[in-house]
JSON list of C-alpha atoms in Angstrom, two decimals:
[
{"chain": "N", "resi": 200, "resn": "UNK", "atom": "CA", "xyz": [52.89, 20.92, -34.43]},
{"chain": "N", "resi": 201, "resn": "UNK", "atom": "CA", "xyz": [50.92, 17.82, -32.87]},
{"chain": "N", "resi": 202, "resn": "UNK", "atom": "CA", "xyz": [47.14, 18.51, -32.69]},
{"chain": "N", "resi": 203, "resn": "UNK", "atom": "CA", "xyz": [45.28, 15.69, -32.54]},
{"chain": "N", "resi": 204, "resn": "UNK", "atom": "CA", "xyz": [41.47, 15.13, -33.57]},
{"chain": "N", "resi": 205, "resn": "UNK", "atom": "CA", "xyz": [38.96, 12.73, -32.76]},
{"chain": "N", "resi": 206, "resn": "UNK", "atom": "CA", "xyz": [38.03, 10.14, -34.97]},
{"chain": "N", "resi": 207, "resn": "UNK", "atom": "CA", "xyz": [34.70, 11.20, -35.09]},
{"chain": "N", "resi": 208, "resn": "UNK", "atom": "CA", "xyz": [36.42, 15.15, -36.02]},
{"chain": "N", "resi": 209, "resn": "UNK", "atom": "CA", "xyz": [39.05, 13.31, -38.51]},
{"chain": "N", "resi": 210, "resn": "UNK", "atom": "CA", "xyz": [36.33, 11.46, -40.27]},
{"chain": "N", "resi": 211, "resn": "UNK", "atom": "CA", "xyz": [34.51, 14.52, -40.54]},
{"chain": "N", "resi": 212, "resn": "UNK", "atom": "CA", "xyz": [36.96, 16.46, -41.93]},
{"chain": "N", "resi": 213, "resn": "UNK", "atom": "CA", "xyz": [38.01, 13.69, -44.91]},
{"chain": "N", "resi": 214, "resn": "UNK", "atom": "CA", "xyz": [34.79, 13.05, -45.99]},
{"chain": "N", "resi": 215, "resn": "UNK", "atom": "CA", "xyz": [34.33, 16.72, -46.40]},
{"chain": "N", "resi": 216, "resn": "UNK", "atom": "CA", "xyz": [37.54, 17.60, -47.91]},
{"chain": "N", "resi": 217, "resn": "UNK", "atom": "CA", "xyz": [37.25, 14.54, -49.81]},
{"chain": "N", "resi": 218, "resn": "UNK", "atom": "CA", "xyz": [34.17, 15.37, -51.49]},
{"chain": "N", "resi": 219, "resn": "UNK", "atom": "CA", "xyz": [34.29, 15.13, -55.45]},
{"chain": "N", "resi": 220, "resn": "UNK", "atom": "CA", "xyz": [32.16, 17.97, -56.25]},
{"chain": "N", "resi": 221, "resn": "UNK", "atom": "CA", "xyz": [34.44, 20.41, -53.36]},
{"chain": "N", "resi": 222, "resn": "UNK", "atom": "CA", "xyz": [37.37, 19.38, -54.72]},
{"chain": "N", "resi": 223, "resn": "UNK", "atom": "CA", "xyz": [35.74, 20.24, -58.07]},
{"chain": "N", "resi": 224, "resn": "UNK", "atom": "CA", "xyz": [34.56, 23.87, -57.07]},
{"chain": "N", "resi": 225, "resn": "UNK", "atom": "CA", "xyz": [37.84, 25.05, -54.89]},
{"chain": "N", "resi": 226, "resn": "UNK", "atom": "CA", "xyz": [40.04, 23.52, -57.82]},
{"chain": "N", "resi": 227, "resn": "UNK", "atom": "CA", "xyz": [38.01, 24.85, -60.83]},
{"chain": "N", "resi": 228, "resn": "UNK", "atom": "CA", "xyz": [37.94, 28.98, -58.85]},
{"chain": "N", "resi": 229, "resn": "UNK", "atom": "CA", "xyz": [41.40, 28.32, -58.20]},
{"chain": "N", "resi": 230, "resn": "UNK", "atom": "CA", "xyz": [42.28, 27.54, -61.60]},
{"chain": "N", "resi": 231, "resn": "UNK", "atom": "CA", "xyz": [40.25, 29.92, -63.68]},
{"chain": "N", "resi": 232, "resn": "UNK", "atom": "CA", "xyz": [38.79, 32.48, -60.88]},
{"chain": "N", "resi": 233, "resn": "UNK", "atom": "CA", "xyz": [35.60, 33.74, -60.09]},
{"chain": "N", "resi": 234, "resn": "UNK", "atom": "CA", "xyz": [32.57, 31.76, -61.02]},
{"chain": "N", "resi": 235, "resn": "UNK", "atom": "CA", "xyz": [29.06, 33.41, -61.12]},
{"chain": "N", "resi": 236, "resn": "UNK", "atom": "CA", "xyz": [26.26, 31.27, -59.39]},
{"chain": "N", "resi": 237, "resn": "UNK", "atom": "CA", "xyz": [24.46, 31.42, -63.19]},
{"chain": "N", "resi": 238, "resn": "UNK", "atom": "CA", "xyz": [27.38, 29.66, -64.99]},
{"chain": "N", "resi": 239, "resn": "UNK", "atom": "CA", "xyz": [28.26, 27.02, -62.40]},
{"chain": "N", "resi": 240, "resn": "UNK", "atom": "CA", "xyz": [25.86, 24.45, -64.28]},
{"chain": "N", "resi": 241, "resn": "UNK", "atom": "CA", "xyz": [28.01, 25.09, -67.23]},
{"chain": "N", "resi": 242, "resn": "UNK", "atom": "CA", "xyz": [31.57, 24.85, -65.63]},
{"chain": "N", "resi": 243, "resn": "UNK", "atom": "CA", "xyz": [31.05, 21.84, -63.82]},
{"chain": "N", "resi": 244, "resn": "UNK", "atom": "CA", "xyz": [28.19, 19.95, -66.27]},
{"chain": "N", "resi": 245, "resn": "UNK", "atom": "CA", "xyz": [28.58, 16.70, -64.39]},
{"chain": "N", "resi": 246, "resn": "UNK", "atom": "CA", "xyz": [27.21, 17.57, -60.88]},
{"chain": "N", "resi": 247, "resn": "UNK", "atom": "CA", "xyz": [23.25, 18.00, -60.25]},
{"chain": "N", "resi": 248, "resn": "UNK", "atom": "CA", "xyz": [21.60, 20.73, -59.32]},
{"chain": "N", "resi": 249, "resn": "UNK", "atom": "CA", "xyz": [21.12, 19.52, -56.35]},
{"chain": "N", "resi": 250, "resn": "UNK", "atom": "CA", "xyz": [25.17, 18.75, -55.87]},
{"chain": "N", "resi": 251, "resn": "UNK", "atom": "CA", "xyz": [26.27, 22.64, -56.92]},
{"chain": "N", "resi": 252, "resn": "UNK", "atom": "CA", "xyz": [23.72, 23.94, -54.38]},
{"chain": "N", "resi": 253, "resn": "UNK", "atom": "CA", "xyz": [24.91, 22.06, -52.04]},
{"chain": "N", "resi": 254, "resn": "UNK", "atom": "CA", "xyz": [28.71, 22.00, -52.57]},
{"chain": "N", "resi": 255, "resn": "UNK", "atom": "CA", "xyz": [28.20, 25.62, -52.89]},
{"chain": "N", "resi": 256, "resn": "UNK", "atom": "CA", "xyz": [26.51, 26.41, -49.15]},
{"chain": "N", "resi": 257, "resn": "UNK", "atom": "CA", "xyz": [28.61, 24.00, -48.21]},
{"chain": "N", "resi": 258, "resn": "UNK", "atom": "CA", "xyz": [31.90, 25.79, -49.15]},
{"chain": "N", "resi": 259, "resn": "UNK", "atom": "CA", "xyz": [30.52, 28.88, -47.87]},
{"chain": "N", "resi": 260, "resn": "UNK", "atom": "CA", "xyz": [29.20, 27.49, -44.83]},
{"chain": "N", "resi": 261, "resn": "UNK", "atom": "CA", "xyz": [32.61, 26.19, -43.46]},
{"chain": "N", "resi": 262, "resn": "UNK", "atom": "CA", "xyz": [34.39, 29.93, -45.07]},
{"chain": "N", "resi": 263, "resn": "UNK", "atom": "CA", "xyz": [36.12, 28.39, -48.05]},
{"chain": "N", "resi": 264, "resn": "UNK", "atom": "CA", "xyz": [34.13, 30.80, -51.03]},
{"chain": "N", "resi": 265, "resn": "UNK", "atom": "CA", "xyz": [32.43, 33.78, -50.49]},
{"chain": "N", "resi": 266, "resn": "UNK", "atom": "CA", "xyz": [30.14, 35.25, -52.95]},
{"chain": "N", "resi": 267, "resn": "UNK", "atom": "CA", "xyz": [32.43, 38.75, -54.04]},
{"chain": "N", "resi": 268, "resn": "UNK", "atom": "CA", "xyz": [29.70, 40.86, -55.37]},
{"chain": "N", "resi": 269, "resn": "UNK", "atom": "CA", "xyz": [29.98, 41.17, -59.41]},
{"chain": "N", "resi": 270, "resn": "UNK", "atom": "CA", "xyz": [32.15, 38.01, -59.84]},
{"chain": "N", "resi": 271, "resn": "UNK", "atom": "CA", "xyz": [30.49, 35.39, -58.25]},
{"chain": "N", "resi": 272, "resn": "UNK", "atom": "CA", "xyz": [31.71, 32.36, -55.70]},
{"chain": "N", "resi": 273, "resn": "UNK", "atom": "CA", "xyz": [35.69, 32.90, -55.03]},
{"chain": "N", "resi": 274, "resn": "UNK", "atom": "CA", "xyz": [38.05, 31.39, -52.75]},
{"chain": "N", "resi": 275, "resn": "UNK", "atom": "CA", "xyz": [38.74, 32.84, -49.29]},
{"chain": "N", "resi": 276, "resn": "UNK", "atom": "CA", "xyz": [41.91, 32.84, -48.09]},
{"chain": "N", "resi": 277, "resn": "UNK", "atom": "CA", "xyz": [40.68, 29.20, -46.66]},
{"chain": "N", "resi": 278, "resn": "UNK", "atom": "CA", "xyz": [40.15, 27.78, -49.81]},
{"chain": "N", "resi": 279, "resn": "UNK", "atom": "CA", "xyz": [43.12, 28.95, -51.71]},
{"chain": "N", "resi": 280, "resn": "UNK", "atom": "CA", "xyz": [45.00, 27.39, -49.11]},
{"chain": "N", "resi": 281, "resn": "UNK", "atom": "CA", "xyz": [42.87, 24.44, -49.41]},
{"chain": "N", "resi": 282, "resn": "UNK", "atom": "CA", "xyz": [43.73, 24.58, -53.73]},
{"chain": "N", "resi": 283, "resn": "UNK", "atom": "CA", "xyz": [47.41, 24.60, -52.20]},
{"chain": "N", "resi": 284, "resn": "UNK", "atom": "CA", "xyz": [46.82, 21.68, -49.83]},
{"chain": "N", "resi": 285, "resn": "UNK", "atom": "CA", "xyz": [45.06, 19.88, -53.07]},
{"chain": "N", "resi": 286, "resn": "UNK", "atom": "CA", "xyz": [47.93, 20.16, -55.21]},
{"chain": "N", "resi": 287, "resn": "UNK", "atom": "CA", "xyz": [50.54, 19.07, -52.78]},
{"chain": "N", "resi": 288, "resn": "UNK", "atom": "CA", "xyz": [48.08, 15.82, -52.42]},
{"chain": "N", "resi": 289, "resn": "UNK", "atom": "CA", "xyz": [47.69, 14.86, -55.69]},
{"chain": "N", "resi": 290, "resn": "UNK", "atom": "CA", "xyz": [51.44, 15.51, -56.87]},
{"chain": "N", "resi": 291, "resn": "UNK", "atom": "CA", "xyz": [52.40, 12.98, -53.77]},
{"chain": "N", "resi": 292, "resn": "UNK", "atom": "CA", "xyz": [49.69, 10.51, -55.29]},
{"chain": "N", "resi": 293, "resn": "UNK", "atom": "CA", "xyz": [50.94, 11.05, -58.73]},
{"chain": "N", "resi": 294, "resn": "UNK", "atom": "CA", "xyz": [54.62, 10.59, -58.04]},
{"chain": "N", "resi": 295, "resn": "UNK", "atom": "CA", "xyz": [53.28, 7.66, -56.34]},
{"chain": "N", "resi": 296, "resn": "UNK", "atom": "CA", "xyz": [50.47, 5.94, -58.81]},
{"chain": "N", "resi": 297, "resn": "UNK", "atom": "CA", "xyz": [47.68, 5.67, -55.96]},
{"chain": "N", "resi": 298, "resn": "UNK", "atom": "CA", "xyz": [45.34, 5.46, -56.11]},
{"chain": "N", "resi": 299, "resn": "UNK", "atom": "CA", "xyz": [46.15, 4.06, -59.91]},
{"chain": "N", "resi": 300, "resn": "UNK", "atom": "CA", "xyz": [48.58, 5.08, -62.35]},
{"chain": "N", "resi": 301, "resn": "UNK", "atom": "CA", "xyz": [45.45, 7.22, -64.37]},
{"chain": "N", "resi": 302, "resn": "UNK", "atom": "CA", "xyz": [42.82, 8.46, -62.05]},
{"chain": "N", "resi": 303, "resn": "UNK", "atom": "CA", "xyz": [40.85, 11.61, -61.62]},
{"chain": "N", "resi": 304, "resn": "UNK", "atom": "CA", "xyz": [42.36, 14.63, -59.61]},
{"chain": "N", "resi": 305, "resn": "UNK", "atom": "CA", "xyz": [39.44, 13.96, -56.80]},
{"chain": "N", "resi": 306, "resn": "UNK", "atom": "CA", "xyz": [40.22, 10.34, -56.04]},
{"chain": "N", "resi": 307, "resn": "UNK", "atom": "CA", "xyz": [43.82, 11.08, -55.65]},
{"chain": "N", "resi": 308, "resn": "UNK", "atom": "CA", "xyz": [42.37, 13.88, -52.66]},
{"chain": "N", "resi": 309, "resn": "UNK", "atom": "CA", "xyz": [40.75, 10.87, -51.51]},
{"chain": "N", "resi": 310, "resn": "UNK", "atom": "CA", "xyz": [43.03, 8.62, -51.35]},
{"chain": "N", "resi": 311, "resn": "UNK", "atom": "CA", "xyz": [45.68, 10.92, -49.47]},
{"chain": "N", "resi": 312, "resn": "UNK", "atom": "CA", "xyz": [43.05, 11.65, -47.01]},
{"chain": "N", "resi": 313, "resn": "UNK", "atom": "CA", "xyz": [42.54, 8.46, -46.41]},
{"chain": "N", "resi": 314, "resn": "UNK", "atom": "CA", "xyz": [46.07, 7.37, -45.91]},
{"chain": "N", "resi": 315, "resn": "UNK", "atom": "CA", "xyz": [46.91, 10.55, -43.70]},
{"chain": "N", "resi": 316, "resn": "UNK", "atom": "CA", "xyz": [43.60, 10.26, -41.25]},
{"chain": "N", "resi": 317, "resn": "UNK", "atom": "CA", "xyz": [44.89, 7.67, -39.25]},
{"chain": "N", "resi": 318, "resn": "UNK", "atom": "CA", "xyz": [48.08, 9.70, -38.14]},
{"chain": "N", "resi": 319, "resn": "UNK", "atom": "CA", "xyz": [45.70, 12.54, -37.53]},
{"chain": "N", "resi": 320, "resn": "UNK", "atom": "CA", "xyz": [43.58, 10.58, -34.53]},
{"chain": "N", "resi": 321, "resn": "UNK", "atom": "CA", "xyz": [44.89, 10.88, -30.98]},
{"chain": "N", "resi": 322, "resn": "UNK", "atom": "CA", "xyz": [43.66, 6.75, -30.75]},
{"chain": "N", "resi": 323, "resn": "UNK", "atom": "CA", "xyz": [45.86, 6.29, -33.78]},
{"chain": "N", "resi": 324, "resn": "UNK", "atom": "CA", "xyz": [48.51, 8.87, -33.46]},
{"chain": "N", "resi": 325, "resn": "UNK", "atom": "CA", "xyz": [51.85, 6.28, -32.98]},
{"chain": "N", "resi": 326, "resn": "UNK", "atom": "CA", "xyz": [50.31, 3.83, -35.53]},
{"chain": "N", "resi": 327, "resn": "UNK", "atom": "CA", "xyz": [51.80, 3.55, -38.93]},
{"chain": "N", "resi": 328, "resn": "UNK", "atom": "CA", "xyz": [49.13, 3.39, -41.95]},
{"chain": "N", "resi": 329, "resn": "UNK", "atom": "CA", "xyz": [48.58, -0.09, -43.45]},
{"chain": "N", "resi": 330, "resn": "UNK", "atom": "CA", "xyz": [47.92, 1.38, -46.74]},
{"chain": "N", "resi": 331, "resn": "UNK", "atom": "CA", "xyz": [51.66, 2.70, -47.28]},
{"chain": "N", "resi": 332, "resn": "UNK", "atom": "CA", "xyz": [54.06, 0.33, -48.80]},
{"chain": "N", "resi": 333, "resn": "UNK", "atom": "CA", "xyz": [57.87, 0.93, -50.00]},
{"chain": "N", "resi": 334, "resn": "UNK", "atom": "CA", "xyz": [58.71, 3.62, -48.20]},
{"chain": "N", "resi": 335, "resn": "UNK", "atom": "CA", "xyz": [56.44, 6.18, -49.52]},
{"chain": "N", "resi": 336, "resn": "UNK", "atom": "CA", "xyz": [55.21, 6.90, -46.02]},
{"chain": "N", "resi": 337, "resn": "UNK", "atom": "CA", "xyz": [58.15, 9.19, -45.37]},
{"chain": "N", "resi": 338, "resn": "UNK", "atom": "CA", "xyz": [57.23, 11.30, -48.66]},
{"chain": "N", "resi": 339, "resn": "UNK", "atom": "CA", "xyz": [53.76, 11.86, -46.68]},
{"chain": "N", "resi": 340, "resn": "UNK", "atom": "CA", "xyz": [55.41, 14.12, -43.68]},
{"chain": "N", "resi": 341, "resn": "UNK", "atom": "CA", "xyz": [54.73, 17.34, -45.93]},
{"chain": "N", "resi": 342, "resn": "UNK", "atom": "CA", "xyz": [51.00, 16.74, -47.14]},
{"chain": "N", "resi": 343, "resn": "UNK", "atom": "CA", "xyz": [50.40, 15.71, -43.64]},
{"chain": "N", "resi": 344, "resn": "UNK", "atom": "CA", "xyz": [52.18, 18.84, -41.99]},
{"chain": "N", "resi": 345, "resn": "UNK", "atom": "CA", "xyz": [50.60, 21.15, -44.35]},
{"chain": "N", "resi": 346, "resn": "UNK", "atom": "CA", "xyz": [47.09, 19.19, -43.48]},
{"chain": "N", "resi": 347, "resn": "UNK", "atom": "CA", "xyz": [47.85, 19.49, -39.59]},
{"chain": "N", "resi": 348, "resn": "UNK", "atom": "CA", "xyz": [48.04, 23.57, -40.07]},
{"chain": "N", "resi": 349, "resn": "UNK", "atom": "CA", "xyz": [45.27, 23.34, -42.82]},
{"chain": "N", "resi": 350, "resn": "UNK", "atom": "CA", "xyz": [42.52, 21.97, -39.81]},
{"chain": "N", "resi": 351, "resn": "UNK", "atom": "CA", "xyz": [44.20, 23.99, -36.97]},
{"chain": "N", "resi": 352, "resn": "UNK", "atom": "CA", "xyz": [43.55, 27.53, -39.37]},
{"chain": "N", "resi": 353, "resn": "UNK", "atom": "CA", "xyz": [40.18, 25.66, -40.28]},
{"chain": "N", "resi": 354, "resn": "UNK", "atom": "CA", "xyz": [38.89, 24.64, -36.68]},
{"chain": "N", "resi": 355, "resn": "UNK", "atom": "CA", "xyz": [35.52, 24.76, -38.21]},
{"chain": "N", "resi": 356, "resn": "UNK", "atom": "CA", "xyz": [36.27, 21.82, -40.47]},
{"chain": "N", "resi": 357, "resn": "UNK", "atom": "CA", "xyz": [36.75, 18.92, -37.61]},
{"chain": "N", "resi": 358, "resn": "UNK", "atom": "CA", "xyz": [34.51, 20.44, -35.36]},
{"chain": "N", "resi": 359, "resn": "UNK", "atom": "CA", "xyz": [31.59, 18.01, -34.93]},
{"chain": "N", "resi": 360, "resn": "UNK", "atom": "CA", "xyz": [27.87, 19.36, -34.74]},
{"chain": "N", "resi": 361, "resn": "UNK", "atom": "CA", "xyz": [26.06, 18.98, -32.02]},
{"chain": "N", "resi": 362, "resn": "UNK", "atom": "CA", "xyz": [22.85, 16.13, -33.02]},
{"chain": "N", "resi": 363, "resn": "UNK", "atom": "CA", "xyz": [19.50, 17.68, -33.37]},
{"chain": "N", "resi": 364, "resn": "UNK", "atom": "CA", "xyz": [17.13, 17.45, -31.05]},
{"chain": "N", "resi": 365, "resn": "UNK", "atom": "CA", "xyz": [14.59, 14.82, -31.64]},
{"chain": "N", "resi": 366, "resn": "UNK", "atom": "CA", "xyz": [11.26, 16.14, -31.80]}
]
């Protein structure tokens, strides 16, 4: 499967997927289920307010939790494959010490994301990523594949918004 994106849909897409407190929320209901709106503050104690609102109509917004009446915010079938995707990511990063031997589960997201979104652009389809050294590139093929039919089940993702109108 070949679909290419934008740069404008790629970079989209990473800095969403990318984002600390998502990765948090997808992770944290794929690990332990269910969360109720009420005890978010106390499962993830290091995001704002603000952030949990946000990440939460955020994740809802672009279909990866749903609010299941009686439980709370759970995955949709989206965001489990999304947990998937996650894992697959950060064992690749972890077999490979990037972005550092010892970092947080997030920042290896990131930094996968980051090495894989220049193969995903049609500008920068042929173009091997700087950031890969010692072969590891190769080791990428899966995360990428599995990121490739992540975005084309997830159209909604990439797809760039239209600006608002100015008033």
């Amino acid at each position: 499967m070949s679909i290419l994106y934008s740069s404008a849909e790629v970079h989209r897409a990473v800095k969403l997927l990318a984002s600390r407190p998502l990765v948090r929320l997808v992770t944290e209901i794929d690990d332990n289920g269910a969360i109720s709106p009420r005890r978010l503050p106390g499962v993830l104690p290091d995001l704002s307010t603000h952030q949990l609102r946000s990440v939460s109509d955020t994740a809802r917004a672009h279909g990866l939790v749903r609010v299941a009446p009686g439980a709370g915010l759970e995955l949709t079938d989206g965001g489990m494959e999304l947990a998937d995707l996650y894992d697959v990511m950060a064992r690749w990063a972890r077999r490979h010490a990037v972005p550092a031997p010892v970092c947080e589960f997030s920042s290896r997201i990131r930094h996968v994301l980051d090495l894989l979104a220049p193969s995903l652009t049609a500008e920068r389809a042929d173009a091997p990523s700087p950031l890969i050294g010692d072969g590891a590139e190769a080791g990428l093929a899966r995360p990428r594949t599995l990121l490739i039919q992540w975005l084309a089940d997830n159209p909604q993702v990439a797809r760039v918004s239209e600006p608002e109108p100015v008033a």
